[in-house]
Amino acid sequence: MLRSIVMVASSEKNNIESVLQEKRVFNPPADFATNAHIKSLQQYEELYEKAKNDPETFWAELAEQELYWFEKWDQVLDWNPPTAKWFVNGKLNMSYNCLDRHLTTWRRNKAAIIWEGEPGDSRTLTYGELHREVCQFANVLKDMGVQKGDRVGIYMPMVPEAAIAMLACTRIGAPHSVVFGGFSAEALRDRLEDAEAKVVITADGGFRKDKIVPLKIEVDQALENGASSVEKVIVVQRTKQDVTMREGRDYWWHDLQKDASPKCDAEVMDSEDPLFILYTSGSTGKPKGVVHTTGGYNLYTHMTTKWIFDLKDTDVYWCTADVGWITGHSYIVYGPLSNGATSLMYEGVPRPSNPGCFWDVVEKYGVNVFYTAPTAIRAFMKMGEELPNARDLSSLRLLGTVGEPINPEAWMWYHRVIGGEKCPIVDTWWQTETGGIMITPLPGATPTKPGSATRPFPGIIADVVDKDGNPVPNNAGGYLVIKHPWPSMLRTVYNNPERFQKTYWDPIPEVEGKPVYFAGDSARKDENGYFWIMGRTDDVMNVSGHRLGSMELESALVSHPAVAEASVVGVPHEIKGEDIYAFVTLKDNYSPSDELNKELKQHVVTKISAIARPGTIQFAEALPKTRSGKIVRRFLRQIAAGQDIVGDKSTVVDPSVLDQLREKG
Ligand code: WTA
């Protein structure tokens, strides 16, 4: 199942080459460091050593100082690989930590969420107001019959109600499963079915790229074709287009909310009670429901937000992700609100009518901390410096990136054009599964090197090993592993503990006699212990920072009546990082045509999402297979990238297939 490291390197060749030559080092600016939470490399190293030598004391002290517990735990960590329990028997509530505890301080009237809609409307919710809305909506959910432990689906645009719904779920102990609003009805249905959601919260539509995304219609379709566990649908009115409301099933959010009581005590949750499920792509066709629990996730997202984004009470902090992804969960909603920060939420994305909208928002609200994805930075680079230069970006003091490797050129552009050469950049490596940021600079402490996520957060024991679990020499590529449990690690794959074991704990045998978490990424470590992430080692692609499984795309393609077989690989792409390239063989009574090519691309969009639209579909007469009938993706990757075919072709039954594909590609 492991894609060879060499192949990863070749598909990301340009990036790796420039990264290997990267020698620049940027020290944290002195005035930044003086005022930072973590002020020096020495302080980071002391914290790191402390956490390494005695992780339980390290985390217990922070849990005690930083969170509110209804009842204290009686054991910090119960580690029975692969099952971790953190703060055993501790009782707390995420929404209480994000809201209630701030109300008794001056933060009651501080902005919790500043929201800007794509059409330019805006709204600010103070901690007091957000608390009220969350309590009301928690009561609405209870009235709908949602009880502690019931799953709630959230399929929303980027509006404050998405955060309100999430917090309301955590208030009553109902795990949410947020499904990105760009997913299709079918993808939504699969996720609702797997989670057996009782209620779905959605909107009539959302504004995205100057168009309306018709969310309610997708929900209707999803429920027509399955997801029979769903009893009620609650609809936020956002775009005001016509929607069909089914009597007894569908309710308007505003109707329910206006009569709901604003008093709702936070449910006393066990530290290990599930907080949410979030689906992510893996190397099989079916997305995995990653399960996060309450105490460890709350603590870890709280600490990483505080130290990595160096939050001050006066900061306006903006993470541009969507709440449908883990980045939105951890670093728009939970981490910032647990810290009592002001979190900016933006409905829009750069679009033809306003490609510079991000800089408008930075100027309008005086954003201080800005966290985005490398793909966005590369797109801005391409558009030129005029757009950012036309806005006042002087409020920015810290920049971050997440989601994929950042090439040094994009890093330097971000540093110079957006950061005015004065803002540290935190390149943060982590995953849906890790819950929070794992490898990252601390901005006042860690000297940065463009393209490197630098060093692990205190408490994270990361390493690079070969497939047998042996350490590899400096700068040699290998598999990225985590050697000690951390508070926000995924606890399981929903309803599939075997897959949890198989995906994350089986691929690498024990290291130093202990099981290790296999991240699915390849990396190298340099002579300073800095990590350089190279890319996925499994059949997962990273397209514009979105994770997509090859098998998921292949199953979508073969579900079309014309398709006999499909094989999907990633090819390097200037802006997206990686693009989808599909090889397709047709059934006998179909022949290749431009129309069919278009139709197949659209078919994938309908089956999964617009983010999964293949950049290229190449029709093929046959695909390269081994004697046992397995398609050899390794060669297809080379063909898709227009490279020479290298490697042992004799594994392929009919090697002439490769030349045919190469000619036609
Ligand atoms: C990739 C997103 C290089 C990586 C938070 C990982 C990165 C996958 C970085 C997880 C980074 C994320 N540098 N690669 N700073 N951050 N990745 O689950 O391949 O959507 O395994 O979580 O994104 O994607 P996910």
XYZ file of C-alpha atoms and ligand atoms in Angstrom:
690
model
C 0.000 0.000 0.000
C 2.952 2.395 0.398
C 3.703 4.417 -2.658
C 7.473 4.474 -3.037
C 9.247 7.566 -1.770
C 11.064 7.892 -5.079
C 7.770 8.245 -6.880
C 6.576 10.977 -4.588
C 9.791 12.827 -5.173
C 9.407 12.578 -8.924
C 5.829 13.853 -8.925
C 6.895 16.842 -6.897
C 10.272 17.104 -8.505
C 10.492 20.845 -8.997
C 9.465 21.626 -5.504
C 11.831 19.098 -3.979
C 14.734 20.381 -6.037
C 14.245 23.972 -5.020
C 13.673 22.891 -1.440
C 16.914 20.896 -1.393
C 18.809 24.015 -2.387
C 17.049 26.181 0.153
C 19.561 27.634 2.587
C 17.910 30.885 3.701
C 17.097 31.274 7.365
C 14.818 33.942 8.837
C 15.085 34.710 12.515
C 12.022 35.874 14.421
C 12.047 39.704 14.435
C 13.342 40.908 17.811
C 10.303 43.051 18.655
C 7.974 40.182 17.765
C 9.884 37.779 19.999
C 9.899 40.164 22.972
C 6.126 40.257 23.063
C 5.456 36.663 22.031
C 4.047 33.929 24.265
C 7.115 31.818 23.503
C 9.987 34.265 23.206
C 13.106 32.352 22.275
C 14.467 29.159 20.834
C 15.770 28.333 24.271
C 12.277 28.648 25.753
C 10.876 26.387 23.014
C 13.611 23.850 23.641
C 12.982 23.855 27.370
C 9.275 23.284 26.796
C 10.038 20.607 24.267
C 12.365 18.743 26.630
C 9.933 19.035 29.500
C 7.119 17.608 27.394
C 9.344 14.859 26.032
C 10.610 13.765 29.422
C 7.293 13.894 31.201
C 4.412 14.378 28.777
C 1.734 13.667 31.334
C 2.846 16.393 33.741
C 3.338 18.781 30.836
C -0.205 18.320 29.506
C -1.809 18.088 32.936
C -0.381 21.449 33.994
C -1.668 23.107 30.853
C -5.070 21.417 31.124
C -5.385 22.751 34.640
C -4.266 26.294 33.805
C -5.986 26.774 30.477
C -9.343 24.974 30.568
C -12.325 24.863 32.851
C -13.157 21.382 34.158
C -16.392 20.496 35.945
C -14.490 17.603 37.471
C -10.825 16.828 37.377
C -9.446 13.692 35.714
C -7.958 10.866 37.715
C -5.418 9.745 35.126
C -3.757 11.934 32.487
C -3.166 9.280 29.849
C -4.307 5.719 29.474
C -2.378 4.378 26.477
C -3.356 0.995 25.296
C -2.182 1.097 21.679
C -3.852 2.128 19.492
C -6.402 3.360 22.016
C -5.554 6.533 23.875
C -7.639 8.066 26.634
C -6.690 11.519 27.814
C -7.763 13.042 31.135
C -9.598 9.895 32.136
C -12.878 10.637 33.950
C -12.329 14.383 33.620
C -15.550 16.304 32.912
C -15.834 19.425 30.779
C -17.778 20.977 27.932
C -16.289 22.473 24.783
C -18.947 25.134 24.354
C -18.539 26.129 28.007
C -14.814 26.597 27.460
C -15.430 28.556 24.256
C -18.196 30.766 25.641
C -19.443 30.720 29.218
C -16.132 31.179 30.925
C -15.449 34.369 28.957
C -18.736 35.932 30.040
C -17.569 36.595 33.551
C -14.640 38.641 32.209
C -14.424 41.848 30.168
C -14.630 39.640 27.081
C -18.407 39.435 27.406
C -18.688 42.341 24.975
C -15.619 41.494 22.917
C -16.158 40.374 19.313
C -16.025 36.581 19.189
C -16.890 36.294 15.503
C -16.569 39.016 12.916
C -18.284 37.774 9.811
C -18.134 39.137 6.276
C -20.478 37.768 3.609
C -19.503 37.434 -0.022
C -21.959 40.127 -1.195
C -20.450 42.522 1.350
C -22.940 42.173 4.216
C -21.408 41.711 7.625
C -22.180 40.837 11.206
C -20.347 40.837 14.502
C -21.235 38.609 17.412
C -19.816 39.371 20.834
C -19.120 36.541 23.234
C -22.335 37.455 25.031
C -24.369 37.378 21.819
C -22.781 34.196 20.560
C -23.478 32.494 23.870
C -27.127 33.492 23.666
C -27.524 32.215 20.102
C -25.760 28.961 20.915
C -27.938 28.336 23.975
C -31.080 29.059 21.978
C -30.064 26.741 19.206
C -29.053 24.045 21.663
C -32.637 24.208 22.953
C -33.946 24.001 19.390
C -31.950 20.823 18.848
C -33.247 19.358 22.084
C -36.813 20.166 21.001
C -36.127 18.313 17.773
C -35.356 15.255 19.847
C -31.575 15.415 19.655
C -30.042 13.787 22.696
C -26.529 13.411 24.000
C -24.677 11.043 21.675
C -26.965 11.586 18.643
C -25.147 12.682 15.488
C -26.065 15.916 13.725
C -25.121 16.690 10.118
C -24.088 20.253 9.267
C -24.001 21.240 5.597
C -23.657 24.977 5.516
C -22.139 27.952 3.798
C -19.616 30.037 5.717
C -22.123 31.929 7.845
C -22.068 32.466 11.629
C -24.879 29.928 11.983
C -22.393 27.205 11.016
C -20.293 27.998 14.100
C -23.424 28.447 16.217
C -24.674 25.026 15.143
C -21.341 23.369 15.914
C -21.132 24.956 19.346
C -24.765 24.100 20.098
C -24.068 20.453 19.281
C -21.099 20.394 21.616
C -23.198 22.115 24.276
C -25.660 19.226 24.388
C -23.107 16.524 23.678
C -24.343 15.618 20.192
C -21.341 14.902 17.949
C -21.534 16.928 14.749
C -20.475 15.808 11.345
C -19.808 18.856 9.203
C -19.870 18.147 5.486
C -18.176 20.750 3.271
C -20.863 22.745 1.412
C -19.102 22.053 -1.901
C -19.782 18.314 -1.702
C -22.493 16.883 -3.939
C -25.784 15.336 -2.795
C -24.317 11.865 -3.185
C -21.219 12.604 -1.155
C -23.446 14.205 1.488
C -25.741 11.195 1.565
C -22.845 8.768 2.041
C -21.536 10.777 4.972
C -24.956 11.212 6.599
C -25.567 7.502 6.229
C -22.263 6.476 7.686
C -22.756 8.771 10.695
C -26.457 7.873 10.975
C -27.292 11.529 11.488
C -30.630 12.330 13.097
C -30.900 15.984 12.110
C -29.310 18.000 9.313
C -28.651 21.721 9.536
C -28.300 23.503 6.234
C -29.178 26.743 4.409
C -31.304 27.578 1.395
C -28.021 28.338 -0.339
C -24.678 30.022 0.022
C -22.812 32.609 -2.012
C -19.674 31.288 -3.608
C -17.711 32.796 -6.479
C -20.571 35.103 -7.495
C -23.013 32.218 -7.723
C -25.539 30.653 -5.427
C -24.731 27.162 -4.199
C -28.140 25.492 -3.765
C -27.525 23.590 -0.560
C -31.128 22.754 0.343
C -31.722 21.126 -3.052
C -28.688 18.913 -2.451
C -30.000 17.951 0.976
C -33.410 17.097 -0.537
C -31.716 14.863 -3.093
C -29.517 13.226 -0.497
C -32.564 12.386 1.607
C -34.607 11.181 -1.342
C -31.947 8.613 -2.122
C -31.140 7.354 1.336
C -29.925 8.701 4.669
C -33.109 7.417 6.234
C -31.868 8.132 9.760
C -32.463 11.856 9.180
C -35.708 12.957 10.815
C -35.519 16.746 10.670
C -33.870 19.412 8.559
C -33.238 22.919 9.856
C -32.718 25.558 7.182
C -30.959 28.899 7.577
C -32.270 31.557 5.237
C -29.215 32.999 3.531
C -29.797 33.558 -0.180
C -33.602 33.755 -0.052
C -34.096 31.726 -3.225
C -37.122 29.446 -3.441
C -36.801 26.140 -1.679
C -39.265 23.386 -0.984
C -39.958 22.885 2.692
C -41.391 19.493 3.485
C -44.087 19.670 6.157
C -43.084 17.950 9.376
C -39.468 17.477 8.290
C -38.103 20.892 7.305
C -38.038 23.965 9.553
C -36.671 27.474 9.172
C -33.871 28.264 11.592
C -35.231 31.771 12.300
C -38.713 30.470 13.178
C -37.335 27.995 15.681
C -34.677 30.285 17.068
C -36.945 33.240 17.843
C -39.001 31.341 20.407
C -36.187 29.330 21.933
C -35.069 29.978 25.479
C -31.574 31.453 25.856
C -30.976 29.381 28.960
C -29.289 26.067 28.418
C -26.789 24.564 30.788
C -23.803 22.953 29.139
C -23.968 19.179 29.348
C -21.321 17.651 31.584
C -19.255 15.632 29.137
C -16.661 13.029 29.794
C -13.240 13.934 28.475
C -13.392 10.948 26.119
C -16.950 11.533 24.878
C -16.949 11.983 21.082
C -16.959 15.654 20.095
C -17.297 15.321 16.337
C -16.816 13.137 13.305
C -15.174 14.548 10.215
C -14.859 12.597 6.979
C -11.626 12.557 5.058
C -10.282 10.701 2.056
C -8.070 7.689 2.381
C -6.654 5.105 0.064
C -9.852 3.109 -0.309
C -12.996 4.315 -2.047
C -14.924 5.124 1.093
C -14.111 8.248 3.128
C -13.160 7.702 6.754
C -15.113 9.194 9.635
C -12.341 10.534 11.844
C -13.519 10.668 15.456
C -12.282 13.334 17.867
C -13.107 13.464 21.551
C -13.632 16.313 23.974
C -10.873 16.946 26.528
C -7.728 16.266 24.531
C -9.002 18.061 21.446
C -10.062 21.098 23.453
C -6.689 21.352 25.159
C -4.547 20.732 22.105
C -6.380 23.161 19.795
C -6.351 25.735 22.595
C -2.593 25.485 23.166
C -1.604 25.352 19.505
C -3.775 28.379 18.702
C -2.285 30.319 21.586
C 1.392 29.585 20.949
C 1.516 29.206 17.172
C -0.694 32.174 16.295
C 0.646 33.995 19.337
C -2.806 35.355 20.044
C -3.194 38.578 21.953
C -6.511 39.814 23.268
C -6.378 42.753 20.863
C -5.748 40.624 17.762
C -8.084 40.168 14.848
C -7.285 36.663 13.710
C -8.353 35.309 10.342
C -8.139 31.749 9.064
C -9.455 31.571 5.485
C -10.440 27.888 5.576
C -14.001 26.606 5.350
C -15.611 25.142 8.477
C -16.210 22.004 6.403
C -12.542 21.068 6.859
C -10.532 20.312 9.976
C -8.727 23.652 9.680
C -12.056 25.420 10.049
C -13.015 23.267 13.037
C -9.770 23.717 14.948
C -8.630 27.168 13.873
C -11.759 29.163 13.034
C -14.063 27.870 15.731
C -12.674 25.871 18.653
C -9.067 26.968 19.149
C -9.675 30.720 18.798
C -12.915 30.802 20.818
C -11.485 28.674 23.600
C -8.803 31.374 23.847
C -11.364 34.186 23.877
C -9.993 35.546 20.603
C -11.710 37.471 17.820
C -12.072 35.056 14.913
C -12.898 36.446 11.509
C -15.082 34.333 9.286
C -15.360 35.107 5.583
C -17.955 33.620 3.266
C -16.173 34.545 0.052
C -13.169 33.287 -1.845
C -11.120 35.150 -4.462
C -13.328 35.316 -7.531
C -13.424 37.008 -10.914
C -15.513 39.934 -9.663
C -13.092 40.542 -6.795
C -9.785 38.697 -7.024
C -8.299 40.873 -4.284
C -11.130 40.345 -1.799
C -8.802 38.890 0.851
C -6.831 42.135 0.983
C -10.047 44.156 1.192
C -10.988 42.135 4.261
C -7.538 42.514 5.844
C -7.724 46.279 5.377
C -11.362 46.610 6.435
C -10.911 44.829 9.764
C -7.235 45.456 10.420
C -6.433 41.749 10.465
C -3.310 40.980 12.527
C -2.885 37.242 12.072
C -3.645 35.643 8.718
C -3.688 31.881 8.013
C -4.232 30.518 4.502
C -3.193 27.793 2.041
C -0.203 27.691 -0.319
C -2.518 27.211 -3.310
C -4.114 30.597 -2.567
C -0.685 32.202 -2.287
C 0.383 30.740 -5.627
C -2.808 32.026 -7.244
C -2.124 35.510 -5.837
C 1.456 35.385 -7.059
C 0.154 34.748 -10.523
C -2.247 37.696 -10.336
C 0.579 40.066 -9.468
C 1.484 42.443 -6.684
C -0.865 45.251 -7.668
C -3.846 43.809 -5.818
C -2.231 43.471 -2.386
C -0.199 46.638 -2.913
C -3.406 48.585 -3.450
C -4.523 47.812 0.108
C -3.191 48.717 3.525
C -1.857 45.462 4.934
C 0.231 47.077 7.654
C -1.923 45.605 10.431
C -0.576 42.112 9.671
C 1.977 40.841 12.165
C 1.965 37.085 11.612
C 1.239 34.830 8.628
C 0.530 31.122 8.418
C 0.082 28.393 5.832
C -1.445 24.934 5.891
C -2.623 22.098 3.717
C 0.258 21.231 1.419
C 3.959 21.817 1.028
C 4.768 25.440 0.257
C 7.407 25.965 -2.385
C 10.150 28.387 -1.308
C 9.227 30.838 -4.095
C 5.669 31.143 -2.794
C 6.972 31.419 0.773
C 9.282 34.298 -0.241
C 6.482 36.078 -2.091
C 4.183 35.743 0.930
C 6.962 37.049 3.174
C 7.778 40.019 0.973
C 4.500 41.111 -0.605
C 1.957 40.229 2.082
C 4.152 40.292 5.167
C 6.148 43.381 4.191
C 9.254 41.423 5.278
C 8.303 41.939 8.904
C 5.902 39.085 9.657
C 7.101 35.638 10.720
C 5.536 32.806 8.695
C 4.312 29.645 10.381
C 4.186 26.736 7.906
C 2.020 24.300 9.849
C 1.953 20.574 9.102
C -0.950 18.532 10.408
C -3.961 16.447 9.338
C -7.659 15.857 9.959
C -6.528 12.911 12.057
C -4.102 14.856 14.224
C -6.801 17.371 15.208
C -4.274 20.156 15.632
C -0.982 21.475 14.288
C 1.932 19.072 14.841
C 5.036 20.443 13.149
C 5.413 24.200 12.989
C 7.540 27.150 13.910
C 6.630 29.065 17.061
C 6.776 32.553 15.607
C 8.781 34.273 18.345
C 11.154 31.370 18.798
C 11.885 29.301 15.713
C 14.135 30.511 12.905
C 12.288 29.625 9.696
C 13.528 28.171 6.422
C 11.253 28.683 3.387
C 9.584 25.359 2.572
C 10.133 23.707 5.950
C 7.457 23.222 8.608
C 10.482 23.290 10.980
C 10.095 21.477 14.309
C 7.454 19.603 16.284
C 5.187 21.361 18.745
C 6.107 20.626 22.380
C 4.718 17.191 23.259
C 4.926 15.875 19.697
C 7.581 13.246 19.091
C 7.892 13.092 15.307
C 10.432 11.183 13.263
C 11.295 9.978 9.788
C 11.837 6.244 9.382
C 12.110 3.649 6.633
C 9.414 1.079 5.989
C 10.806 -1.216 8.650
C 10.741 1.513 11.246
C 14.489 2.189 11.238
C 15.686 5.779 11.488
C 16.996 7.208 8.223
C 20.053 9.468 7.878
C 19.605 13.238 7.777
C 18.130 14.484 4.533
C 17.201 11.013 3.313
C 13.499 10.681 2.605
C 11.316 8.387 4.647
C 7.945 7.981 6.277
C 6.725 10.544 8.773
C 5.641 8.965 12.052
C 4.563 10.171 15.488
C 6.029 8.138 18.313
C 4.000 9.185 21.328
C 0.245 9.779 21.690
C -0.898 13.405 21.805
C -4.132 14.825 23.236
C -5.994 15.594 19.980
C -5.170 12.412 18.089
C -8.053 10.698 16.355
C -9.528 8.012 18.583
C -10.904 5.768 15.876
C -12.534 5.622 12.459
C -16.275 5.831 13.046
C -17.790 2.360 13.120
C -14.591 0.899 11.750
C -11.904 0.206 14.360
C -10.203 -2.292 12.011
C -9.608 0.443 9.483
C -8.216 2.676 12.230
C -5.697 -0.010 13.156
C -4.851 -0.892 9.583
C -4.449 2.618 8.217
C -2.515 4.293 10.977
C -0.860 1.689 13.168
C -0.036 -1.294 10.968
C 1.982 0.203 8.081
C 5.173 0.725 10.106
C 6.240 -1.974 12.534
C 7.238 -0.918 16.012
C 9.929 1.718 16.429
C 12.103 1.231 19.508
C 9.658 -1.476 20.556
C 6.595 0.776 20.430
C 3.790 1.223 17.915
C 3.901 4.469 15.942
C 1.293 6.585 14.171
C 1.784 6.484 10.416
C 0.876 9.839 8.879
C 0.852 8.776 5.229
C 3.306 11.560 4.321
C 6.908 11.343 3.285
C 9.406 13.743 4.756
C 13.058 14.352 5.419
C 14.774 15.796 8.437
C 17.762 18.074 7.952
C 20.892 18.507 10.038
C 19.075 20.966 12.329
C 16.202 18.580 12.981
C 13.921 20.574 10.656
C 11.189 18.609 8.888
C 10.565 19.034 5.167
C 7.272 17.436 4.162
C 7.380 15.967 0.667
C 3.863 14.710 0.009
C 1.577 11.723 0.422
C 2.938 8.209 0.227
C -0.434 6.567 -0.339
C -2.903 6.966 -3.162
C -4.249 10.191 -1.759
C -3.921 13.352 -3.793
C -3.658 16.881 -2.556
C -5.465 19.160 -4.997
C -5.460 22.816 -3.912
C -4.932 21.599 -0.363
C -7.929 19.246 -0.540
C -7.445 15.573 0.114
C -8.900 13.268 -2.515
C -8.457 9.524 -2.739
C -7.617 7.983 -6.126
C -9.982 5.101 -5.441
C -12.827 7.451 -4.615
C -12.352 9.179 -7.977
C -12.009 5.869 -9.787
C -15.236 4.525 -8.311
C -16.985 7.729 -9.372
C -15.723 7.278 -12.933
C -16.617 3.594 -13.244
C -20.130 4.321 -12.029
C -20.690 5.987 -15.426
C -22.249 3.540 -17.910
C -19.576 4.181 -20.557
C -16.593 3.427 -18.360
C -15.039 -0.020 -18.127
C -11.995 0.850 -16.028
C -10.375 3.947 -14.619
C -7.108 4.766 -12.968
C -6.435 8.146 -11.438
C -3.114 9.735 -10.573
C -1.878 13.177 -9.540
C 0.221 15.439 -11.785
C 2.151 18.521 -10.637
C 0.174 21.739 -11.180
C 1.467 25.282 -10.911
C -1.342 26.610 -8.723
C -3.214 23.604 -7.378
C -0.011 21.824 -6.361
C -1.405 18.647 -7.838
C -4.109 18.054 -10.439
C -6.224 15.010 -11.200
C -5.315 12.977 -14.286
C -7.572 10.059 -15.138
C -6.952 7.186 -17.534
C -10.196 5.650 -18.690
C -11.027 2.608 -20.812
C -14.503 2.473 -22.315
C -16.982 -0.335 -22.667
C -17.231 -1.930 -26.125
C -20.189 0.021 -27.448
C -18.728 3.434 -26.512
C -16.057 5.419 -28.294
C -13.950 8.347 -27.140
C -15.192 11.865 -27.906
C -14.820 15.366 -26.526
C -18.432 15.296 -25.371
C -17.906 12.095 -23.447
C -14.741 13.530 -21.962
C -16.702 16.533 -20.675
C -19.538 14.358 -19.508
C -17.202 12.193 -17.459
C -15.652 15.211 -15.770
C -19.114 16.464 -14.904
C -20.046 13.014 -13.676
C -17.245 13.138 -11.097
C -18.466 16.570 -9.976
C -21.947 15.170 -9.481
C -20.680 12.132 -7.650
C -18.229 13.933 -5.380
C -17.668 17.661 -5.719
C -16.446 20.427 -7.987
C -13.123 20.183 -6.162
C -12.782 16.669 -7.595
C -13.202 17.648 -11.274
C -10.385 15.897 -13.185
C -8.077 18.297 -15.025
C -7.446 15.675 -17.716
C -9.156 12.511 -18.823
C -7.157 10.385 -21.234
C -9.010 7.622 -23.028
C -6.999 4.439 -23.236
C -7.390 1.135 -24.985
C -5.844 -0.720 -22.092
C -4.212 0.032 -18.759
C -0.860 -1.350 -17.606
C -1.459 -4.320 -15.331
C 0.511 -6.857 -13.388
C -0.001 -10.559 -13.873
C -2.437 -10.545 -10.986
C -4.470 -7.830 -12.683
C -3.382 -4.860 -10.555
C -3.073 -1.536 -12.377
C 0.449 -0.143 -12.074
C -0.156 3.501 -11.131
C 3.570 4.185 -10.862
C 3.935 4.194 -14.647
C 0.718 6.090 -15.164
C 2.081 8.877 -12.958
C 5.111 9.182 -15.184
C 2.999 9.198 -18.331
C 0.613 11.805 -16.923
C 3.530 14.047 -15.989
C 4.981 13.682 -19.502
C 8.109 12.030 -18.096
C 10.097 9.158 -19.516
C 8.991 5.791 -18.291
C 11.539 4.554 -15.794
C 11.475 1.393 -13.715
C 11.066 -2.277 -14.307
C 8.506 -2.588 -17.079
C 8.563 -6.374 -16.897
C 6.042 -6.259 -14.057
C 3.520 -5.196 -16.683
C 1.982 -8.045 -18.668
C 1.957 -6.139 -21.945
C 4.556 -3.324 -21.788
C 3.510 -2.025 -25.230
C 0.457 -0.599 -23.471
C 2.783 1.904 -21.820
C 4.150 3.197 -25.106
C 0.671 3.523 -26.556
C -0.449 5.570 -23.596
C 2.664 7.728 -23.765
C 2.086 8.468 -27.458
C -1.504 9.477 -26.987
C -0.998 11.411 -23.743
C -0.796 17.818 3.714
C -5.187 19.632 6.640
C 3.063 19.957 3.720
C -0.183 16.502 4.138
C -4.781 20.323 7.949
C -1.196 15.949 5.109
C 0.916 19.519 4.394
C -2.496 16.396 4.497
C 0.958 20.600 5.300
C -3.609 16.521 5.509
C 2.158 21.390 5.341
C -0.970 19.616 5.466
N 3.166 21.028 4.537
N 1.963 19.193 3.626
N 2.278 22.455 6.111
N -0.229 20.637 5.945
N -0.296 18.941 4.524
O -6.425 16.108 6.509
O -0.058 15.670 3.011
O -7.032 17.966 4.913
O -1.143 14.555 5.254
O -5.585 18.343 6.922
O -2.203 17.675 3.913
O -4.759 17.071 4.934
P -6.056 17.344 5.797
